[in-house]
Protein backbone atom coordinates (compact mmCIF):
# COMPACT_ATOMS: atom_id res chain seq x y z
CA UNK A 1 0.00 0.00 0.00
CA UNK A 2 1.35 3.43 -0.91
CA UNK A 3 1.98 5.81 1.97
CA UNK A 4 -0.36 8.42 0.56
CA UNK A 5 -3.04 7.61 -1.99
CA UNK A 6 -5.34 10.00 -3.77
CA UNK A 7 -8.19 9.93 -6.26
CA UNK A 8 -6.49 9.57 -9.63
CA UNK A 9 -8.62 12.19 -11.37
CA UNK A 10 -8.68 14.14 -13.57
CA UNK A 11 -11.71 16.06 -12.39
CA UNK A 12 -13.30 18.18 -15.09
CA UNK A 13 -15.94 20.50 -13.63
CA UNK A 14 -17.81 23.63 -14.72
CA UNK A 15 -17.25 26.96 -13.01
CA UNK A 16 -19.28 27.24 -9.86
CA UNK A 17 -19.26 23.52 -9.15
CA UNK A 18 -18.36 21.97 -5.82
CA UNK A 19 -15.65 19.34 -6.00
CA UNK A 20 -14.20 17.03 -3.37
CA UNK A 21 -10.85 15.26 -3.28
CA UNK A 22 -10.07 12.30 -1.08
CA UNK A 23 -6.82 10.99 0.29
CA UNK A 24 -5.83 8.06 2.49
CA UNK A 25 -2.56 7.52 4.33
CA UNK A 26 -1.04 4.32 5.64
CA UNK A 27 1.05 5.42 8.63
CA UNK A 28 -1.14 5.77 11.71
CA UNK A 29 1.70 7.60 13.50
CA UNK A 30 1.51 10.54 11.08
CA UNK A 31 0.68 13.75 12.86
CA UNK A 32 0.66 16.52 10.31
CA UNK A 33 -1.43 16.78 7.18
CA UNK A 34 -1.56 19.30 4.37
CA UNK A 35 -2.89 20.10 0.95
CA UNK A 36 -0.50 21.56 -1.58
CA UNK A 37 -1.35 22.94 -4.98
CA UNK A 38 0.84 22.56 -8.05
CA UNK A 39 0.13 24.48 -11.24
CA UNK A 40 1.26 23.03 -14.56
CA UNK A 41 5.06 23.09 -14.85
CA UNK A 42 5.38 25.01 -11.59
CA UNK A 43 6.51 24.21 -8.09
CA UNK A 44 4.14 22.96 -5.36
CA UNK A 45 2.83 25.54 -2.90
CA UNK A 46 1.10 25.07 0.42
CA UNK A 47 -2.66 25.51 0.11
CA UNK A 48 -3.66 24.73 3.67
CA UNK A 49 -2.93 22.61 6.69
CA UNK A 50 -5.49 20.05 7.82
CA UNK A 51 -6.54 20.04 11.47
CA UNK A 52 -8.33 17.34 13.41
CA UNK A 53 -11.38 19.47 13.90
CA UNK A 54 -11.56 20.38 10.24
CA UNK A 55 -10.77 23.83 8.93
CA UNK A 56 -11.94 26.24 6.34
CA UNK A 57 -10.21 28.92 4.30
CA UNK A 58 -12.64 30.79 2.11
CA UNK A 59 -14.02 28.38 -0.46
CA UNK A 60 -11.73 25.57 0.71
CA UNK A 61 -12.58 23.13 3.49
CA UNK A 62 -10.22 20.43 4.71
CA UNK A 63 -11.18 17.53 6.95
CA UNK A 64 -9.28 14.78 8.71
CA UNK A 65 -10.53 11.44 9.99
CA UNK A 66 -7.73 9.85 11.99
CA UNK A 67 -9.64 6.64 12.67
CA UNK A 68 -10.07 6.01 8.95
CA UNK A 69 -6.75 7.65 8.04
CA UNK A 70 -8.59 9.76 5.55
CA UNK A 71 -8.21 13.40 4.48
CA UNK A 72 -10.47 15.42 2.24
CA UNK A 73 -10.50 18.75 0.47
CA UNK A 74 -13.71 20.44 -0.63
CA UNK A 75 -13.71 23.34 -3.05
CA UNK A 76 -16.93 25.31 -3.34
CA UNK A 77 -17.88 27.66 -6.19
CA UNK A 78 -14.96 26.55 -8.38
CA UNK A 79 -13.10 29.23 -10.31
CA UNK A 80 -11.12 28.85 -13.52
CA UNK A 81 -8.05 29.76 -11.47
CA UNK A 82 -8.56 26.67 -9.28
CA UNK A 83 -7.37 24.50 -12.17
CA UNK A 84 -4.27 22.76 -10.88
CA UNK A 85 -3.08 19.52 -9.34
CA UNK A 86 -3.88 19.11 -5.65
CA UNK A 87 -1.37 17.15 -3.60
CA UNK A 88 -2.22 15.44 -0.34
CA UNK A 89 0.79 15.59 1.99
CA UNK A 90 1.49 13.70 5.20
CA UNK A 91 4.50 13.76 7.47
CA UNK A 92 6.23 10.41 7.93
CA UNK A 93 6.22 8.72 11.30
CA UNK A 94 5.82 12.02 13.07
CA UNK A 95 9.24 13.18 11.94
CA UNK A 96 9.29 16.87 11.30
CA UNK A 97 10.11 17.90 7.80
CA UNK A 98 9.90 14.52 6.12
CA UNK A 99 6.77 15.14 4.10
CA UNK A 100 5.34 12.44 1.87
CA UNK A 101 3.44 13.67 -1.16
CA UNK A 102 0.58 11.90 -2.85
CA UNK A 103 0.57 11.70 -6.64
CA UNK A 104 -1.97 14.46 -6.82
CA UNK A 105 -5.40 14.90 -8.33
CA UNK A 106 -5.70 17.10 -11.37
CA UNK A 107 -8.59 19.56 -11.43
CA UNK A 108 -9.71 21.32 -14.58
CA UNK A 109 -12.41 23.98 -14.19
CA UNK A 110 -14.14 24.88 -17.45
CA UNK A 111 -16.13 28.02 -18.31
CA UNK B 1 13.58 38.62 -4.73
CA UNK B 2 13.40 34.89 -5.37
CA UNK B 3 13.13 32.99 -2.09
CA UNK B 4 14.45 29.61 -3.28
CA UNK B 5 16.39 29.70 -6.50
CA UNK B 6 17.78 26.80 -8.48
CA UNK B 7 20.09 26.73 -11.46
CA UNK B 8 19.94 25.65 -14.14
CA UNK B 9 16.23 25.56 -14.91
CA UNK B 10 16.77 23.25 -17.86
CA UNK B 11 19.50 20.73 -18.42
CA UNK B 12 19.84 18.41 -21.41
CA UNK B 13 22.76 16.02 -21.36
CA UNK B 14 24.02 12.66 -22.56
CA UNK B 15 24.04 9.43 -20.60
CA UNK B 16 27.21 8.94 -18.63
CA UNK B 17 27.85 12.63 -18.05
CA UNK B 18 28.19 14.28 -14.64
CA UNK B 19 26.08 17.33 -13.82
CA UNK B 20 25.28 19.60 -10.90
CA UNK B 21 22.24 21.58 -9.85
CA UNK B 22 22.64 24.46 -7.44
CA UNK B 23 20.15 25.75 -4.91
CA UNK B 24 20.13 28.81 -2.70
CA UNK B 25 17.52 30.16 -0.30
CA UNK B 26 17.36 33.64 1.21
CA UNK B 27 14.58 32.92 3.70
CA UNK B 28 16.88 32.23 6.64
CA UNK B 29 15.62 28.62 6.84
CA UNK B 30 17.81 26.02 8.49
CA UNK B 31 16.60 22.96 6.59
CA UNK B 32 16.87 22.30 2.88
CA UNK B 33 15.68 19.43 0.73
CA UNK B 34 15.94 17.86 -2.69
CA UNK B 35 12.83 16.28 -4.19
CA UNK B 36 12.52 14.42 -7.48
CA UNK B 37 9.34 14.55 -9.58
CA UNK B 38 9.30 11.91 -12.27
CA UNK B 39 7.26 11.65 -15.47
CA UNK B 40 4.32 10.27 -13.50
CA UNK B 41 4.36 13.46 -11.42
CA UNK B 42 5.24 11.58 -8.24
CA UNK B 43 7.14 13.94 -5.93
CA UNK B 44 9.61 12.02 -3.77
CA UNK B 45 12.12 13.25 -1.19
CA UNK B 46 15.75 12.45 -1.86
CA UNK B 47 17.75 14.32 0.79
CA UNK B 48 17.33 16.73 3.64
CA UNK B 49 19.98 18.84 5.33
CA UNK B 50 19.66 20.71 8.59
CA UNK B 51 22.31 23.32 9.30
CA UNK B 52 24.63 21.65 6.78
CA UNK B 53 24.12 18.19 8.25
CA UNK B 54 22.46 15.35 6.38
CA UNK B 55 19.33 14.23 8.21
CA UNK B 56 17.34 12.41 5.56
CA UNK B 57 18.85 10.20 2.91
CA UNK B 58 16.26 8.16 1.10
CA UNK B 59 17.08 5.18 -1.04
CA UNK B 60 18.88 7.05 -3.75
CA UNK B 61 21.74 5.69 -5.87
CA UNK B 62 25.12 6.84 -4.59
CA UNK B 63 25.64 8.52 -7.96
CA UNK B 64 23.66 11.34 -6.33
CA UNK B 65 25.71 13.37 -3.89
CA UNK B 66 24.34 16.42 -2.12
CA UNK B 67 26.60 19.09 -0.71
CA UNK B 68 25.70 21.87 1.68
CA UNK B 69 28.49 24.45 2.04
CA UNK B 70 26.29 26.50 4.38
CA UNK B 71 22.69 26.46 5.52
CA UNK B 72 21.59 28.71 2.65
CA UNK B 73 22.90 26.41 -0.07
CA UNK B 74 22.28 22.81 -1.03
CA UNK B 75 23.72 21.55 -4.27
CA UNK B 76 23.11 18.24 -5.99
CA UNK B 77 25.78 16.49 -8.03
CA UNK B 78 24.88 13.53 -10.21
CA UNK B 79 27.52 11.20 -11.63
CA UNK B 80 27.18 8.86 -14.60
CA UNK B 81 23.74 10.06 -15.59
CA UNK B 82 21.20 7.44 -16.68
CA UNK B 83 18.01 7.73 -18.73
CA UNK B 84 15.95 7.13 -15.59
CA UNK B 85 17.40 10.23 -13.98
CA UNK B 86 15.30 12.36 -16.32
CA UNK B 87 12.91 14.26 -14.06
CA UNK B 88 12.25 17.63 -12.48
CA UNK B 89 14.37 18.17 -9.39
CA UNK B 90 12.95 20.55 -6.81
CA UNK B 91 14.91 22.18 -4.06
CA UNK B 92 12.95 23.29 -0.99
CA UNK B 93 13.56 24.83 2.41
CA UNK B 94 11.81 25.25 5.73
CA UNK B 95 12.37 26.02 9.40
CA UNK B 96 13.08 23.06 11.65
CA UNK B 97 10.23 22.53 14.03
CA UNK B 98 7.84 24.48 11.87
CA UNK B 99 4.39 23.06 12.41
CA UNK B 100 2.86 24.78 9.43
CA UNK B 101 4.39 22.13 7.20
CA UNK B 102 5.21 24.78 4.70
CA UNK B 103 8.03 23.92 2.39
CA UNK B 104 9.13 26.65 0.05
CA UNK B 105 10.07 25.16 -3.28
CA UNK B 106 12.30 26.45 -6.01
CA UNK B 107 10.95 26.53 -9.55
CA UNK B 108 12.52 23.19 -10.38
CA UNK B 109 15.33 22.02 -12.63
CA UNK B 110 14.16 19.92 -15.55
CA UNK B 111 16.82 17.34 -16.37
CA UNK B 112 16.64 15.39 -19.61
CA UNK B 113 19.12 12.59 -20.18
CA UNK B 114 19.48 11.44 -23.79
Coordinates of C-alpha atoms in Angstrom, one line a residue:
Chain A
X1 CA 0.0 0.0 0.0
X2 CA 1.3 3.4 -0.9
X3 CA 2.0 5.8 2.0
X4 CA -0.4 8.4 0.6
X5 CA -3.0 7.6 -2.0
X6 CA -5.3 10.0 -3.8
X7 CA -8.2 9.9 -6.3
X8 CA -6.5 9.6 -9.6
X9 CA -8.6 12.2 -11.4
X10 CA -8.7 14.1 -13.6
X11 CA -11.7 16.1 -12.4
X12 CA -13.3 18.2 -15.1
X13 CA -15.9 20.5 -13.6
X14 CA -17.8 23.6 -14.7
X15 CA -17.3 27.0 -13.0
X16 CA -19.3 27.2 -9.9
X17 CA -19.3 23.5 -9.1
X18 CA -18.4 22.0 -5.8
X19 CA -15.6 19.3 -6.0
X20 CA -14.2 17.0 -3.4
X21 CA -10.8 15.3 -3.3
X22 CA -10.1 12.3 -1.1
X23 CA -6.8 11.0 0.3
X24 CA -5.8 8.1 2.5
X25 CA -2.6 7.5 4.3
X26 CA -1.0 4.3 5.6
X27 CA 1.1 5.4 8.6
X28 CA -1.1 5.8 11.7
X29 CA 1.7 7.6 13.5
X30 CA 1.5 10.5 11.1
X31 CA 0.7 13.7 12.9
X32 CA 0.7 16.5 10.3
X33 CA -1.4 16.8 7.2
X34 CA -1.6 19.3 4.4
X35 CA -2.9 20.1 0.9
X36 CA -0.5 21.6 -1.6
X37 CA -1.4 22.9 -5.0
X38 CA 0.8 22.6 -8.1
X39 CA 0.1 24.5 -11.2
X40 CA 1.3 23.0 -14.6
X41 CA 5.1 23.1 -14.8
X42 CA 5.4 25.0 -11.6
X43 CA 6.5 24.2 -8.1
X44 CA 4.1 23.0 -5.4
X45 CA 2.8 25.5 -2.9
X46 CA 1.1 25.1 0.4
X47 CA -2.7 25.5 0.1
X48 CA -3.7 24.7 3.7
X49 CA -2.9 22.6 6.7
X50 CA -5.5 20.0 7.8
X51 CA -6.5 20.0 11.5
X52 CA -8.3 17.3 13.4
X53 CA -11.4 19.5 13.9
X54 CA -11.6 20.4 10.2
X55 CA -10.8 23.8 8.9
X56 CA -11.9 26.2 6.3
X57 CA -10.2 28.9 4.3
X58 CA -12.6 30.8 2.1
X59 CA -14.0 28.4 -0.5
X60 CA -11.7 25.6 0.7
X61 CA -12.6 23.1 3.5
X62 CA -10.2 20.4 4.7
X63 CA -11.2 17.5 6.9
X64 CA -9.3 14.8 8.7
X65 CA -10.5 11.4 10.0
X66 CA -7.7 9.9 12.0
X67 CA -9.6 6.6 12.7
X68 CA -10.1 6.0 9.0
X69 CA -6.7 7.7 8.0
X70 CA -8.6 9.8 5.5
X71 CA -8.2 13.4 4.5
X72 CA -10.5 15.4 2.2
X73 CA -10.5 18.8 0.5
X74 CA -13.7 20.4 -0.6
X75 CA -13.7 23.3 -3.1
X76 CA -16.9 25.3 -3.3
X77 CA -17.9 27.7 -6.2
X78 CA -15.0 26.5 -8.4
X79 CA -13.1 29.2 -10.3
X80 CA -11.1 28.9 -13.5
X81 CA -8.1 29.8 -11.5
X82 CA -8.6 26.7 -9.3
X83 CA -7.4 24.5 -12.2
X84 CA -4.3 22.8 -10.9
X85 CA -3.1 19.5 -9.3
X86 CA -3.9 19.1 -5.6
X87 CA -1.4 17.1 -3.6
X88 CA -2.2 15.4 -0.3
X89 CA 0.8 15.6 2.0
X90 CA 1.5 13.7 5.2
X91 CA 4.5 13.8 7.5
X92 CA 6.2 10.4 7.9
X93 CA 6.2 8.7 11.3
X94 CA 5.8 12.0 13.1
X95 CA 9.2 13.2 11.9
X96 CA 9.3 16.9 11.3
X97 CA 10.1 17.9 7.8
X98 CA 9.9 14.5 6.1
X99 CA 6.8 15.1 4.1
X100 CA 5.3 12.4 1.9
X101 CA 3.4 13.7 -1.2
X102 CA 0.6 11.9 -2.8
X103 CA 0.6 11.7 -6.6
X104 CA -2.0 14.5 -6.8
X105 CA -5.4 14.9 -8.3
X106 CA -5.7 17.1 -11.4
X107 CA -8.6 19.6 -11.4
X108 CA -9.7 21.3 -14.6
X109 CA -12.4 24.0 -14.2
X110 CA -14.1 24.9 -17.4
X111 CA -16.1 28.0 -18.3
Chain B
X1 CA 13.6 38.6 -4.7
X2 CA 13.4 34.9 -5.4
X3 CA 13.1 33.0 -2.1
X4 CA 14.4 29.6 -3.3
X5 CA 16.4 29.7 -6.5
X6 CA 17.8 26.8 -8.5
X7 CA 20.1 26.7 -11.5
X8 CA 19.9 25.7 -14.1
X9 CA 16.2 25.6 -14.9
X10 CA 16.8 23.2 -17.9
X11 CA 19.5 20.7 -18.4
X12 CA 19.8 18.4 -21.4
X13 CA 22.8 16.0 -21.4
X14 CA 24.0 12.7 -22.6
X15 CA 24.0 9.4 -20.6
X16 CA 27.2 8.9 -18.6
X17 CA 27.9 12.6 -18.0
X18 CA 28.2 14.3 -14.6
X19 CA 26.1 17.3 -13.8
X20 CA 25.3 19.6 -10.9
X21 CA 22.2 21.6 -9.8
X22 CA 22.6 24.5 -7.4
X23 CA 20.1 25.8 -4.9
X24 CA 20.1 28.8 -2.7
X25 CA 17.5 30.2 -0.3
X26 CA 17.4 33.6 1.2
X27 CA 14.6 32.9 3.7
X28 CA 16.9 32.2 6.6
X29 CA 15.6 28.6 6.8
X30 CA 17.8 26.0 8.5
X31 CA 16.6 23.0 6.6
X32 CA 16.9 22.3 2.9
X33 CA 15.7 19.4 0.7
X34 CA 15.9 17.9 -2.7
X35 CA 12.8 16.3 -4.2
X36 CA 12.5 14.4 -7.5
X37 CA 9.3 14.6 -9.6
X38 CA 9.3 11.9 -12.3
X39 CA 7.3 11.7 -15.5
X40 CA 4.3 10.3 -13.5
X41 CA 4.4 13.5 -11.4
X42 CA 5.2 11.6 -8.2
X43 CA 7.1 13.9 -5.9
X44 CA 9.6 12.0 -3.8
X45 CA 12.1 13.3 -1.2
X46 CA 15.8 12.4 -1.9
X47 CA 17.8 14.3 0.8
X48 CA 17.3 16.7 3.6
X49 CA 20.0 18.8 5.3
X50 CA 19.7 20.7 8.6
X51 CA 22.3 23.3 9.3
X52 CA 24.6 21.7 6.8
X53 CA 24.1 18.2 8.3
X54 CA 22.5 15.3 6.4
X55 CA 19.3 14.2 8.2
X56 CA 17.3 12.4 5.6
X57 CA 18.8 10.2 2.9
X58 CA 16.3 8.2 1.1
X59 CA 17.1 5.2 -1.0
X60 CA 18.9 7.1 -3.7
X61 CA 21.7 5.7 -5.9
X62 CA 25.1 6.8 -4.6
X63 CA 25.6 8.5 -8.0
X64 CA 23.7 11.3 -6.3
X65 CA 25.7 13.4 -3.9
X66 CA 24.3 16.4 -2.1
X67 CA 26.6 19.1 -0.7
X68 CA 25.7 21.9 1.7
X69 CA 28.5 24.4 2.0
X70 CA 26.3 26.5 4.4
X71 CA 22.7 26.5 5.5
X72 CA 21.6 28.7 2.7
X73 CA 22.9 26.4 -0.1
X74 CA 22.3 22.8 -1.0
X75 CA 23.7 21.6 -4.3
X76 CA 23.1 18.2 -6.0
X77 CA 25.8 16.5 -8.0
X78 CA 24.9 13.5 -10.2
X79 CA 27.5 11.2 -11.6
X80 CA 27.2 8.9 -14.6
X81 CA 23.7 10.1 -15.6
X82 CA 21.2 7.4 -16.7
X83 CA 18.0 7.7 -18.7
X84 CA 15.9 7.1 -15.6
X85 CA 17.4 10.2 -14.0
X86 CA 15.3 12.4 -16.3
X87 CA 12.9 14.3 -14.1
X88 CA 12.3 17.6 -12.5
X89 CA 14.4 18.2 -9.4
X90 CA 13.0 20.6 -6.8
X91 CA 14.9 22.2 -4.1
X92 CA 13.0 23.3 -1.0
X93 CA 13.6 24.8 2.4
X94 CA 11.8 25.2 5.7
X95 CA 12.4 26.0 9.4
X96 CA 13.1 23.1 11.7
X97 CA 10.2 22.5 14.0
X98 CA 7.8 24.5 11.9
X99 CA 4.4 23.1 12.4
X100 CA 2.9 24.8 9.4
X101 CA 4.4 22.1 7.2
X102 CA 5.2 24.8 4.7
X103 CA 8.0 23.9 2.4
X104 CA 9.1 26.7 0.1
X105 CA 10.1 25.2 -3.3
X106 CA 12.3 26.5 -6.0
X107 CA 11.0 26.5 -9.5
X108 CA 12.5 23.2 -10.4
X109 CA 15.3 22.0 -12.6
X110 CA 14.2 19.9 -15.6
X111 CA 16.8 17.3 -16.4
X112 CA 16.6 15.4 -19.6
X113 CA 19.1 12.6 -20.2
X114 CA 19.5 11.4 -23.8

